[in-house]
Short mmCIF file of C-alpha atoms in Angstrom, two decimals:
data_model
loop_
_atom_site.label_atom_id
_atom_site.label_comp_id
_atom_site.label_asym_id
_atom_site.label_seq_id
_atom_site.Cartn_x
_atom_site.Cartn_y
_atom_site.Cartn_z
CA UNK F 164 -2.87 -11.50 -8.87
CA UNK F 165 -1.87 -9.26 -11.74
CA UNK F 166 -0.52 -6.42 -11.81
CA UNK F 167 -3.74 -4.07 -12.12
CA UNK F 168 -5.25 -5.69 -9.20
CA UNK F 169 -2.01 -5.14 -7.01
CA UNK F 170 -1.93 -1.69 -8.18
CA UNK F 171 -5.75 -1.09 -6.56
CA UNK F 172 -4.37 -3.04 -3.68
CA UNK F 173 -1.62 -0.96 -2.50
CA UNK F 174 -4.02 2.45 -3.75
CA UNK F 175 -6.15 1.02 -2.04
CA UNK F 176 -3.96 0.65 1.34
CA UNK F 177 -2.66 4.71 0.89
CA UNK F 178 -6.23 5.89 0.96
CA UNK F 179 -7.32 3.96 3.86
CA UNK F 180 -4.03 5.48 5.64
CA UNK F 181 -4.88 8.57 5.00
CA UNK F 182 -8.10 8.75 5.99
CA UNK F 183 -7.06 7.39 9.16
CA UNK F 184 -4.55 10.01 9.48
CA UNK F 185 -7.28 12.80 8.81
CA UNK F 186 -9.57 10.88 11.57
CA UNK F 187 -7.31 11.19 13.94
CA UNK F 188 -6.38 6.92 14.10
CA UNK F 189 -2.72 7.59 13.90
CA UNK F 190 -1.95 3.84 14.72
CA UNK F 191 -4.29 2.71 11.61
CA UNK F 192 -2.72 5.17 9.13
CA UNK F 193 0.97 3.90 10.17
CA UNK F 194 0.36 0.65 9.81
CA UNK F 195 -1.58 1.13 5.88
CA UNK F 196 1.27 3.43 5.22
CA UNK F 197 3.71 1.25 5.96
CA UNK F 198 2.04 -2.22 4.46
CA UNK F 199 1.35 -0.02 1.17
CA UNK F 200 5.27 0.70 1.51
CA UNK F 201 6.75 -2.66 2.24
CA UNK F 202 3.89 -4.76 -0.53
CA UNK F 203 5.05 -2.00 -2.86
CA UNK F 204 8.49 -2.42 -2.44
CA UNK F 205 8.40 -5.81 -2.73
CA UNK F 206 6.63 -5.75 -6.20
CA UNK F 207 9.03 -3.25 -7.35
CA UNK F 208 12.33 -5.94 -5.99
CA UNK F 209 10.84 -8.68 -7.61
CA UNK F 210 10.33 -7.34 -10.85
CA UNK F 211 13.87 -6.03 -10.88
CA UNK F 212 15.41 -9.41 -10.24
CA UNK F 213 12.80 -11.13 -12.13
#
């Protein structure tokens, strides 16, 4: 996956989570929130160390 398409990914993950939040699905925008978070966090470790 390169970097681009993990970029769209994680984008990807913040819009669905907030659309959830402005729906009212407050368990579906926590959980995109926080996957967008940890993937994007991850990415950001592992190019430091890397």
């Amino acid at each position: 996956m390169t970097d681009f398409q993990r970029d769209i990914l994680i984008g990807l993950m913040f819009i669905v989570g907030i659309l959830g939040f402005l729906s009212g699905e407050f368990i579906v925008s926590t959980i995109m929130f926080g996957s967008a978070a940890i993937f994007s966090n991850m990415l950001l470790s592992r190019k430091l160390l890397g």
